[in-house]
XYZ file of C-alpha atoms in Angstrom:
725
model
C 30.383 23.627 9.900
C 29.361 21.164 12.575
C 28.234 21.064 16.157
C 26.464 23.941 17.815
C 27.394 26.410 15.091
C 25.758 24.328 12.372
C 22.737 23.729 14.565
C 22.313 27.445 15.256
C 22.639 28.216 11.561
C 19.926 25.676 10.782
C 17.580 27.133 13.389
C 18.223 30.666 12.163
C 17.575 29.650 8.558
C 14.347 27.900 9.538
C 13.211 30.870 11.630
C 13.897 33.351 8.827
C 11.850 31.255 6.429
C 9.084 30.910 9.007
C 8.970 34.698 9.300
C 8.702 34.899 5.516
C 5.681 32.581 5.647
C 4.114 34.699 8.357
C 4.743 37.808 6.264
C 2.657 36.255 3.505
C -0.134 35.828 6.021
C 0.292 39.432 7.195
C 0.178 40.759 3.643
C -3.009 38.836 2.965
C -4.515 40.334 6.101
C -3.366 43.819 5.069
C -4.983 43.444 1.647
C -8.220 42.367 3.300
C -8.141 45.379 5.651
C -7.177 47.945 3.007
C -10.756 48.713 1.822
C -11.875 48.994 5.449
C -9.051 51.458 6.170
C -10.049 53.535 3.157
C -13.671 53.502 4.322
C -12.606 54.674 7.802
C -10.644 57.577 6.279
C -13.607 58.645 4.162
C -16.046 58.414 7.059
C -13.681 60.332 9.348
C -13.156 62.999 6.700
C -16.882 63.494 6.330
C -17.409 63.665 10.077
C -14.723 66.334 10.447
C -16.008 68.383 7.498
C -12.956 67.918 5.294
C -14.355 65.494 2.685
C -17.826 66.840 1.957
C -19.958 67.007 -1.142
C -21.992 64.654 -3.296
C -19.011 62.935 -4.854
C -17.433 62.206 -1.498
C -20.713 60.938 -0.089
C -21.163 58.528 -2.984
C -17.574 57.383 -2.702
C -18.032 56.783 1.026
C -20.997 54.456 0.382
C -19.232 52.565 -2.398
C -15.994 52.084 -0.457
C -17.864 51.140 2.726
C -19.921 48.522 0.880
C -16.779 47.146 -0.768
C -15.050 47.027 2.614
C -17.913 45.027 4.114
C -17.840 42.538 1.237
C -14.066 42.112 1.448
C -14.173 41.693 5.213
C -16.952 39.122 4.929
C -14.999 37.185 2.281
C -11.785 37.366 4.292
C -13.630 36.197 7.406
C -15.071 33.254 5.487
C -11.641 32.276 4.171
C -10.107 32.601 7.628
C -12.914 30.515 9.126
C -12.442 27.740 6.592
C -8.666 27.744 7.090
C -9.044 27.650 10.867
C -11.720 24.953 10.960
C -10.423 22.714 8.151
C -9.044 19.431 9.413
C -5.379 18.940 8.507
C -4.418 15.568 7.104
C -3.012 13.104 9.617
C -1.411 9.762 8.913
C -3.473 6.790 10.184
C -1.433 5.089 12.877
C -1.717 2.743 15.833
C -1.234 4.651 19.067
C 1.164 3.090 21.558
C 0.066 3.809 25.119
C 2.750 4.291 27.713
C 1.331 1.393 29.737
C 1.875 -0.968 26.804
C 5.443 0.195 26.091
C 7.089 1.773 29.149
C 10.587 0.811 27.985
C 10.032 2.436 24.591
C 8.785 5.648 26.175
C 11.684 5.581 28.593
C 14.194 5.214 25.767
C 12.658 8.107 23.812
C 12.580 10.397 26.845
C 16.157 9.548 27.737
C 17.120 10.333 24.160
C 15.294 13.677 24.360
C 17.111 14.497 27.604
C 20.481 13.784 26.030
C 19.567 15.958 23.071
C 18.190 18.677 25.384
C 14.884 18.903 23.469
C 11.253 18.413 24.531
C 10.125 14.783 24.548
C 7.414 13.773 22.050
C 3.937 13.864 23.528
C 3.075 10.341 22.337
C 4.344 7.447 20.211
C 2.492 5.796 17.347
C 3.288 3.031 14.848
C 2.784 3.119 11.115
C 3.071 0.274 8.573
C 5.848 2.026 6.701
C 9.634 2.095 6.790
C 9.992 5.665 7.963
C 9.849 7.749 11.126
C 8.782 11.352 11.606
C 7.197 13.889 13.946
C 3.554 14.782 13.388
C 1.643 17.685 14.892
C -1.777 16.627 16.135
C -2.746 19.699 18.087
C -5.687 20.616 15.862
C -9.039 20.334 17.696
C -10.317 17.887 15.079
C -7.651 15.388 16.131
C -9.117 14.895 19.572
C -7.788 15.613 23.031
C -4.118 16.622 23.060
C -1.887 14.129 24.862
C -0.640 15.379 28.228
C 2.945 16.520 28.052
C 5.212 15.299 30.865
C 5.966 18.041 33.349
C 8.886 18.189 35.788
C 8.083 17.682 39.440
C 6.666 20.852 40.956
C 6.321 22.591 37.605
C 2.583 23.035 38.046
C 0.448 23.634 41.079
C -2.989 22.155 41.746
C -5.625 24.370 40.218
C -3.106 26.067 37.945
C -3.730 26.759 34.256
C -3.994 23.712 32.054
C -1.518 23.431 29.205
C -2.730 24.829 25.930
C -3.277 22.597 22.926
C -0.727 24.481 20.890
C 1.933 23.812 23.552
C 1.752 20.018 23.142
C 4.806 18.423 21.585
C 4.416 16.534 18.311
C 3.761 12.803 18.154
C 6.644 10.484 17.276
C 5.574 8.096 14.495
C 7.802 5.018 14.123
C 7.749 2.531 11.268
C 6.756 -0.824 12.708
C 9.262 -2.839 10.575
C 12.049 -0.991 12.389
C 10.886 -2.295 15.765
C 10.936 -5.935 14.666
C 14.053 -5.899 12.502
C 16.374 -3.500 14.322
C 18.155 -3.929 17.594
C 17.541 -1.494 20.455
C 20.779 0.405 19.844
C 20.086 0.702 16.128
C 16.561 1.993 16.718
C 17.877 4.549 19.172
C 20.431 5.775 16.638
C 17.843 6.024 13.879
C 15.380 7.932 16.086
C 17.975 10.418 17.375
C 17.696 12.946 14.494
C 13.914 12.541 14.479
C 13.518 13.259 18.174
C 15.942 16.164 17.843
C 13.387 17.831 15.581
C 11.142 18.576 18.568
C 13.521 21.408 19.502
C 13.020 23.555 16.386
C 9.354 22.533 16.306
C 8.857 24.228 19.670
C 9.978 27.612 18.322
C 6.920 29.931 18.260
C 7.562 31.336 14.786
C 8.176 27.923 13.231
C 5.122 26.452 14.944
C 2.912 29.354 13.792
C 4.164 29.058 10.223
C 3.499 25.318 10.206
C -0.031 25.805 11.539
C -0.742 28.367 8.824
C 0.529 26.091 6.051
C -1.378 23.085 7.388
C -4.522 25.183 7.511
C -4.092 26.272 3.905
C -3.471 22.693 2.830
C -6.577 21.493 4.664
C -8.629 24.319 3.129
C -7.432 23.282 -0.327
C -8.676 19.764 0.415
C -12.048 21.195 1.482
C -12.267 23.104 -1.784
C -11.431 20.029 -3.870
C -14.090 17.962 -2.047
C -16.625 20.781 -1.647
C -20.180 20.701 -2.898
C -21.104 21.824 -6.391
C -24.861 21.876 -6.067
C -25.655 25.351 -7.345
C -24.167 28.455 -8.978
C -23.728 30.227 -5.641
C -21.900 27.252 -4.108
C -19.661 26.886 -7.143
C -18.810 30.582 -7.066
C -18.037 30.500 -3.350
C -15.795 27.432 -3.595
C -14.141 28.812 -6.706
C -13.236 32.061 -4.983
C -12.017 30.239 -1.894
C -9.903 27.946 -4.023
C -8.253 30.829 -5.863
C -7.353 32.602 -2.621
C -5.984 29.447 -1.003
C -3.921 28.509 -4.044
C -2.528 32.027 -4.254
C -1.419 31.900 -0.616
C 0.059 28.424 -1.030
C 2.088 29.553 -4.032
C 3.425 32.460 -2.007
C 4.473 30.141 0.859
C 5.751 27.178 -1.134
C 9.439 28.055 -1.407
C 9.690 29.482 2.102
C 7.966 26.443 3.633
C 10.314 24.023 1.872
C 13.389 25.947 2.998
C 12.008 26.160 6.541
C 11.655 22.376 6.762
C 15.121 21.968 5.303
C 16.507 24.229 7.986
C 14.677 22.282 10.713
C 16.132 19.020 9.394
C 19.581 20.596 9.240
C 19.366 21.728 12.854
C 18.048 18.353 14.035
C 20.794 16.437 12.230
C 23.492 18.685 13.693
C 22.129 18.264 17.219
C 21.855 14.469 16.867
C 25.479 14.028 15.791
C 26.553 13.836 19.400
C 24.352 10.794 20.081
C 25.239 7.343 18.698
C 26.715 8.753 15.513
C 28.786 5.672 14.704
C 25.906 3.291 15.331
C 23.660 5.404 13.100
C 25.861 4.764 10.078
C 25.446 1.013 10.544
C 21.745 1.377 11.329
C 21.096 3.130 8.023
C 22.034 -0.082 6.241
C 19.381 -1.886 8.249
C 16.860 0.786 7.236
C 17.424 -0.108 3.596
C 17.131 -3.822 4.319
C 13.935 -3.335 6.311
C 12.414 -1.335 3.469
C 13.340 -3.967 0.899
C 11.943 -6.824 2.966
C 8.756 -4.925 3.821
C 8.139 -3.924 0.211
C 8.692 -7.474 -0.986
C 6.469 -8.919 1.741
C 3.572 -6.576 0.954
C 3.530 -7.017 -2.803
C 4.284 -10.729 -3.028
C 2.978 -12.249 0.187
C 0.368 -9.999 1.794
C -1.384 -8.789 -1.369
C -2.442 -12.286 -2.508
C -4.002 -12.914 0.897
C -5.767 -9.546 0.991
C -7.331 -10.177 -2.380
C -9.048 -13.309 -1.157
C -10.339 -11.806 2.071
C -7.562 -12.928 4.448
C -5.025 -10.682 6.125
C -1.749 -11.969 7.584
C -1.826 -11.084 11.268
C 1.960 -11.023 11.768
C 3.390 -8.933 8.955
C 6.278 -7.602 11.028
C 7.271 -11.133 11.997
C 7.187 -11.901 8.278
C 9.651 -9.069 7.652
C 12.114 -10.693 10.030
C 11.627 -14.058 8.319
C 12.058 -12.496 4.868
C 15.245 -10.686 5.817
C 16.571 -13.781 7.563
C 16.038 -15.669 4.317
C 17.745 -12.848 2.484
C 20.743 -13.166 4.787
C 21.160 -16.736 3.579
C 21.025 -15.736 -0.088
C 22.585 -12.324 -0.414
C 25.750 -10.620 0.751
C 23.724 -7.530 1.794
C 22.945 -9.133 5.155
C 26.347 -10.579 6.035
C 26.266 -8.984 9.479
C 22.930 -10.468 10.431
C 24.353 -13.346 12.474
C 26.342 -11.001 14.693
C 23.199 -9.000 15.458
C 21.230 -11.982 16.757
C 22.765 -11.717 20.214
C 21.554 -8.147 20.698
C 18.146 -7.234 22.114
C 15.507 -6.700 19.414
C 13.635 -3.423 19.541
C 10.249 -5.179 19.692
C 11.160 -6.214 23.241
C 10.460 -2.611 24.211
C 6.743 -3.425 23.792
C 4.817 -5.270 26.470
C 2.665 -7.180 23.939
C 4.456 -7.194 20.577
C 2.065 -9.797 19.144
C -1.031 -7.668 19.725
C 0.730 -4.587 18.346
C 1.870 -6.523 15.275
C -1.702 -7.657 14.629
C -3.027 -4.098 14.874
C -0.367 -2.775 12.506
C -1.027 -5.655 10.080
C -4.711 -4.783 9.940
C -3.830 -1.119 9.430
C -1.546 -2.095 6.530
C -4.384 -4.050 4.944
C -6.623 -0.992 5.170
C -4.037 1.429 3.813
C -2.774 -0.693 0.931
C -5.877 -2.715 0.059
C -8.890 -1.015 1.643
C -10.175 -3.848 3.809
C -12.656 -3.495 6.674
C -11.643 -2.220 10.081
C -11.970 -5.574 11.875
C -12.296 -9.320 11.488
C -15.492 -10.756 9.982
C -16.525 -13.944 8.153
C -15.373 -12.370 4.890
C -12.243 -10.715 6.293
C -10.372 -12.934 8.727
C -6.738 -13.149 9.851
C -4.440 -15.951 8.764
C -1.277 -17.217 10.415
C 1.925 -17.955 8.579
C 1.656 -21.683 9.306
C -1.762 -21.777 7.608
C -0.806 -19.511 4.708
C 0.107 -22.256 2.179
C -3.152 -24.141 2.744
C -5.509 -21.234 3.385
C -4.146 -18.801 0.804
C -1.918 -20.479 -1.771
C -3.935 -23.674 -2.298
C -7.323 -21.966 -2.293
C -6.011 -19.208 -4.532
C -4.844 -21.603 -7.220
C -8.026 -23.643 -7.079
C -10.161 -20.497 -7.233
C -8.313 -19.318 -10.337
C -8.599 -22.765 -11.905
C -12.347 -22.785 -11.256
C -12.677 -19.357 -12.852
C -10.705 -20.560 -15.866
C -13.069 -23.485 -16.421
C -16.149 -21.301 -15.987
C -14.913 -19.047 -18.772
C -14.184 -22.085 -20.933
C -17.779 -23.175 -20.345
C -18.958 -19.757 -21.480
C -16.857 -20.102 -24.623
C -18.445 -23.474 -25.381
C -15.200 -25.461 -25.089
C -15.522 -29.250 -24.840
C -15.178 -30.623 -21.340
C -13.575 -33.953 -22.319
C -10.524 -34.006 -24.525
C -10.471 -36.487 -27.368
C -7.841 -38.771 -25.832
C -9.438 -39.057 -22.391
C -11.514 -41.943 -21.174
C -15.282 -41.900 -21.851
C -17.298 -40.088 -19.224
C -14.356 -38.000 -18.056
C -15.861 -34.543 -18.051
C -14.300 -33.021 -14.975
C -12.035 -30.001 -14.874
C -8.778 -31.217 -16.357
C -5.573 -29.530 -17.393
C -5.765 -31.361 -20.713
C -8.898 -29.375 -21.550
C -6.982 -26.108 -21.114
C -3.966 -27.327 -23.085
C -6.074 -28.595 -25.974
C -7.990 -25.337 -26.174
C -4.902 -23.105 -26.141
C -2.984 -25.278 -28.603
C -3.021 -23.548 -31.984
C -4.089 -25.883 -34.824
C -1.962 -25.941 -37.935
C -4.722 -24.373 -40.055
C -5.329 -21.473 -37.620
C -2.912 -18.725 -38.569
C -4.859 -15.500 -38.189
C -4.189 -13.953 -34.754
C -7.470 -12.080 -34.847
C -9.706 -15.060 -35.421
C -11.958 -16.147 -32.593
C -12.240 -19.762 -31.505
C -14.887 -21.790 -33.244
C -17.807 -22.640 -30.923
C -18.058 -26.284 -29.980
C -20.657 -28.417 -31.769
C -24.115 -28.720 -30.331
C -23.458 -32.355 -29.375
C -21.031 -31.305 -26.639
C -22.227 -32.040 -23.144
C -23.950 -29.127 -21.486
C -21.881 -27.443 -18.787
C -24.594 -27.768 -16.154
C -25.209 -31.499 -16.728
C -21.805 -32.914 -17.591
C -20.487 -35.412 -15.048
C -17.825 -33.862 -12.879
C -18.390 -30.464 -14.434
C -16.375 -27.507 -13.266
C -18.143 -25.000 -11.045
C -20.617 -22.867 -12.962
C -22.381 -19.646 -12.027
C -24.807 -21.625 -9.921
C -21.860 -22.921 -7.955
C -20.604 -19.386 -7.512
C -23.947 -18.408 -6.022
C -23.469 -20.837 -3.136
C -22.063 -19.594 0.183
C -18.799 -18.250 -1.080
C -15.373 -18.487 0.400
C -13.625 -15.207 1.053
C -11.771 -15.698 -2.209
C -15.046 -15.128 -4.075
C -15.417 -11.680 -2.662
C -12.144 -10.245 -3.857
C -9.679 -10.808 -6.618
C -7.794 -14.004 -5.958
C -4.117 -13.826 -5.135
C -3.496 -16.932 -7.110
C -3.880 -14.808 -10.169
C -0.367 -13.696 -9.485
C 2.294 -14.033 -12.048
C 5.046 -16.647 -11.891
C 8.345 -15.219 -10.784
C 10.916 -16.010 -13.358
C 10.828 -19.671 -14.131
C 10.541 -21.439 -10.809
C 6.822 -21.845 -10.627
C 6.501 -19.544 -7.666
C 3.876 -16.867 -7.769
C 4.915 -13.218 -7.834
C 3.582 -9.885 -9.063
C 4.743 -7.599 -11.797
C 4.455 -3.870 -11.464
C 5.117 -3.940 -7.729
C 7.347 -1.346 -6.089
C 10.032 -3.987 -5.661
C 10.098 -4.562 -9.418
C 9.275 -1.096 -10.713
C 11.889 0.982 -8.907
C 13.941 3.075 -11.323
C 17.285 1.739 -10.143
C 16.241 -1.900 -10.400
C 16.043 -3.886 -13.617
C 12.544 -4.395 -14.996
C 10.832 -7.624 -14.063
C 11.006 -10.196 -16.856
C 7.927 -11.125 -18.742
C 6.253 -14.371 -17.883
C 8.849 -17.044 -18.234
C 11.380 -14.936 -20.089
C 14.084 -15.820 -17.584
C 14.629 -18.263 -14.781
C 15.407 -15.703 -12.118
C 16.177 -18.329 -9.501
C 18.834 -20.189 -11.397
C 17.179 -23.488 -12.192
C 20.429 -24.676 -13.757
C 21.899 -25.056 -10.277
C 19.267 -27.555 -9.174
C 20.010 -31.172 -8.545
C 16.880 -32.057 -10.522
C 16.566 -30.566 -14.002
C 13.215 -28.995 -13.055
C 13.665 -28.363 -9.339
C 15.769 -25.324 -8.438
C 17.597 -24.471 -5.268
C 17.252 -20.815 -4.217
C 19.888 -18.623 -5.818
C 20.548 -15.130 -4.477
C 22.408 -13.438 -7.285
C 19.277 -11.745 -8.573
C 18.528 -10.235 -5.180
C 21.380 -7.760 -5.434
C 19.454 -5.900 -8.094
C 16.018 -6.377 -6.565
C 16.748 -5.535 -2.938
C 18.889 -2.472 -2.351
C 20.552 -2.617 1.009
C 21.040 1.073 1.645
C 19.217 4.306 1.019
C 16.150 3.173 -0.843
C 13.836 6.102 -1.317
C 11.236 4.505 -3.526
C 7.600 5.106 -2.652
C 6.028 2.315 -0.575
C 3.294 1.717 -3.110
C 1.943 2.598 -6.489
C -1.558 3.386 -7.594
C -3.663 0.456 -8.510
C -6.789 1.211 -10.454
C -9.728 -1.145 -10.248
C -10.647 -2.619 -13.625
C -13.819 -1.224 -15.072
C -16.852 -3.300 -14.171
C -20.601 -3.038 -14.748
C -22.638 -1.325 -12.063
C -24.537 -4.555 -11.309
C -23.079 -8.055 -11.617
C -24.334 -10.122 -14.489
C -26.483 -13.095 -13.401
C -24.873 -15.555 -15.808
C -21.569 -15.760 -17.668
C -21.630 -13.865 -20.926
C -20.090 -15.583 -23.983
C -17.066 -13.755 -25.283
C -17.592 -12.046 -28.619
C -15.383 -10.183 -31.028
C -16.415 -6.941 -29.359
C -15.115 -8.214 -26.044
C -11.784 -9.023 -27.593
C -11.611 -5.588 -29.230
C -12.115 -3.985 -25.821
C -9.072 -5.833 -24.442
C -5.615 -4.379 -24.559
C -4.713 -4.833 -28.216
C -1.024 -4.191 -27.673
C -0.803 -6.721 -24.856
C -2.763 -9.437 -26.658
C -1.046 -8.876 -30.005
C 1.577 -11.480 -29.116
C -0.939 -14.157 -28.127
C -2.988 -16.576 -30.179
C -6.605 -15.988 -31.160
C -7.864 -18.488 -28.618
C -5.631 -17.019 -25.937
C -6.908 -13.502 -26.658
C -10.528 -14.630 -26.397
C -9.868 -16.532 -23.174
C -7.975 -13.558 -21.694
C -10.880 -11.250 -22.501
C -13.305 -13.638 -20.844
C -11.168 -13.920 -17.711
C -10.818 -10.150 -17.500
C -14.579 -9.709 -17.753
C -15.178 -12.388 -15.114
C -12.717 -10.756 -12.727
C -14.367 -7.394 -13.321
C -17.766 -8.834 -12.391
C -16.367 -10.412 -9.232
C -14.700 -7.161 -8.226
C -17.979 -5.329 -8.795
C -19.707 -7.776 -6.462
C -16.928 -7.460 -3.888
C -17.128 -3.672 -3.969
C -20.764 -3.887 -2.861
C -20.867 -6.793 -0.412
C -17.388 -8.184 0.024
C -14.144 -7.362 1.694
C -13.449 -4.733 -0.884
C -16.123 -2.465 0.606
C -14.753 -1.128 3.892
C -17.187 -1.546 6.754
C -19.985 -2.676 4.428
C -21.610 -4.497 7.359
C -20.578 -2.624 10.515
C -22.807 -4.763 12.708
C -21.116 -7.968 11.536
C -17.574 -6.708 12.045
C -15.985 -8.077 15.180
C -13.396 -5.831 16.767
C -9.904 -7.211 16.911
C -8.166 -7.690 20.197
C -5.460 -5.320 21.245
C -4.758 -1.772 20.071
C -6.464 -0.301 17.042
C -6.080 2.818 14.903
C -7.723 5.950 16.254
C -11.118 6.301 14.500
C -10.716 10.095 14.520
C -7.844 9.745 12.032
C -9.784 7.741 9.465
C -11.600 8.712 6.309
C -12.908 5.477 4.794
C -13.927 7.253 1.609
C -10.247 7.558 0.674
C -9.328 3.885 1.207
C -7.068 2.402 0.046
C -4.717 5.317 0.465
C -1.723 3.559 -1.121
C -2.806 0.891 -3.615
C 0.090 -1.425 -4.323
C -0.313 -2.346 -7.949
C -1.699 -1.172 -11.284
C -4.295 -3.356 -13.013
C -2.991 -6.479 -14.702
C -3.145 -6.896 -18.441
C -5.122 -9.605 -20.173
C -2.036 -11.671 -20.951
C -0.909 -11.506 -17.326
C -4.325 -12.668 -16.147
C -4.388 -15.540 -18.637
C -0.849 -16.637 -17.767
C -1.609 -16.558 -14.043
C -4.761 -18.674 -14.456
C -3.026 -21.259 -16.619
C -0.194 -21.422 -14.076
C -2.727 -21.934 -11.296
C -4.327 -24.799 -13.228
C -0.925 -26.442 -13.726
C -0.184 -26.119 -10.009
C -3.537 -27.700 -9.142
C -2.785 -30.628 -11.438
C 0.671 -30.976 -9.890
C -0.790 -31.081 -6.378
C -3.541 -33.581 -7.231
C -1.597 -35.949 -9.494
C 2.123 -35.609 -8.682
C 2.253 -35.030 -4.924
C 3.314 -31.393 -5.060
C 2.332 -29.100 -2.200
C 1.748 -25.340 -1.933
C 4.452 -23.365 -0.189
C 5.413 -19.878 0.906
C 8.645 -18.209 -0.053
C 9.272 -15.163 2.129
C 10.775 -13.183 -0.720
C 8.715 -14.365 -3.698
C 5.363 -15.344 -2.222
C 3.315 -18.432 -3.121
C 5.373 -21.246 -4.638
C 5.017 -24.857 -5.781
C 7.116 -27.423 -3.899
C 8.291 -30.885 -4.951
C 9.838 -32.756 -2.034
C 10.343 -29.454 -0.217
C 12.143 -27.749 -3.115
C 10.668 -25.054 -5.319
C 9.751 -26.028 -8.840
C 11.568 -24.340 -11.697
C 11.093 -23.796 -15.437
C 7.301 -23.551 -15.240
C 6.939 -19.896 -16.245
C 8.765 -20.150 -19.620
C 6.691 -23.175 -20.594
C 3.390 -21.480 -19.720
C 4.427 -18.356 -21.585
C 5.253 -20.378 -24.679
C 1.787 -21.939 -24.587
C 0.036 -18.591 -24.119
C 2.004 -16.666 -26.726
C 2.509 -19.251 -29.468
C -0.003 -21.987 -28.728
C 2.799 -24.562 -28.442
C 2.222 -26.956 -25.502
C 5.402 -28.936 -26.131
C 7.678 -27.413 -23.460
C 4.925 -27.526 -20.839
C 4.044 -31.149 -21.596
C 7.725 -32.103 -21.373
C 7.999 -30.339 -18.020
C 4.917 -32.135 -16.690
C 6.068 -35.510 -17.977
C 9.411 -35.284 -16.183
C 7.654 -34.448 -12.914
C 4.912 -37.050 -13.337
C 1.976 -34.632 -13.690
C -1.122 -36.189 -15.312
C -3.006 -33.504 -17.279
C -5.899 -35.844 -18.177
C -6.848 -36.405 -14.513
C -9.627 -34.191 -13.067
C -8.510 -31.768 -10.368
C -10.293 -30.566 -7.271
C -11.584 -27.020 -7.419
C -13.144 -24.803 -4.782
């Protein structure tokens, strides 16, 4: 069944389910009025002389009192449902003046579909598009709906709020990656949904369900200060949950019917192009997911936010087109007009959406500040990658100082006490007589140079107290894990790696996912795209855009000085994760985890991790910005990208960062940015390979042999001091 018949069937199914939802509301109202009706009958019977006597008089008082209580409770529930603020997605509003071509395309599409045009257009940092009702009074002034010429007369009645059409929310990656024709085809079934949404019964049912949902949120966040308040919220919660259970099935079927009707109506518009455009939807999602978890997240953690994320999506998918067969048709699309040309100022809109993405996925402040500043893609390797690695290396040496590890290795020249890679290798190397995995490292003798007085000492806590870089205020992105074995920095547990249909990400160094065997140099790999077929689905990816990321537990107040790691600290670490490491590695991992927890505790109070901690110091960003009426900073970040890292992951990332610092300072390597895998180490413009397996061998077994061989072939000098932040 297609065409008008299928569309009518979808509308009829949605309307019947909407009436079922409204019947639930009517039954609830009838139950609330039933005691009052009984009281009216008793009072009328007494007034007419039919129901007289002591028993009837007592019953009249009891039923009347019960009716008043039930009416008062029902009125309170109705008031809460009516006044509760429904949830609205934070977006960046696109004014018609800033995108007349986009508004014109949407209105022309609505005319062809013979449906009302959306009242406004907004952008979201997500790979999805939908219609959103924002007619509730808490959402501000309703946008004026376009009226035909002569439809209204001067002085006539103003349009009601409930008559306003829904807002069209468009995923910003679609605008930058898709062509105009593809975007039009993708938006056709979405815009077609304004027709069923305008039906009075469907609109009333949706308002009722949104009110119940908002009331449930009020109950969950309500006060619990006294017995009366707890009883009131408890009763309200039971009523709301009962009504939601009664509407659940009908509401789901109603939305399914609306989608059915919209899809049937949109078949007549660009149907063939829509099939091709759906492939680009999958590509855009894959590139956006990869860009957030492996490129943007490291920058956010050090207090920098990439100001051109949507441009980065195009660069990432262009790189993918060179590596993977999923983007074979990309070259033929270059001659078509990109959808971002429909915006008057795409750069300003991209910056606003990038800041919104940082707030949603990381919880950053609402504007630029000294501790939360934008970064361009040209400056990313120097401002993010280099400073990230050096920040992690400095943290690693501070923890080694707390453990009492010698600053100068035995084979180094006298007076060399700076932060060296040799110090890390010597400490993690397992001696032949150390076999127990639970033993802690032996403290260094008292004759070792003191950390605060040793020449060229690594930064200590006093150094950390100096005016800090943004990386001090949030977890450093350089603590990212190496991707495969190429030395580039990636994350595990990201949506791109954790999707059910994709293979699990390898452990640190388990595999060389970029095919180092194809490189012209035995330790420098050319990019290989075979692995991207599994990582980046090109079609109907329906994975969630992010996963919950819990903040590691941290003390309420930051400790003034580093605390030496004890056996208790090691016991508190993840025993299963650290079971495969050496005793020294477990102790060092516990110390790094504790240090990161302290830094995150500091950042949550004064750094970029506390949204709007210093409103007076926050400078507004130029261009459009999210509507403040849609924000609830207490809930940020709404979509954390990553779960907490384990101790072994943290240790591996810090050792990798130290190796990269040594490579940059002694072998001429430079930091780089890979659009698909994030921060990477470059030798003569080519990504380094085989680093991750060597680091993992050192961390898990205490064997530095493979890593030393790798460094020797590339000319890295581990005994030379490196520059830290």
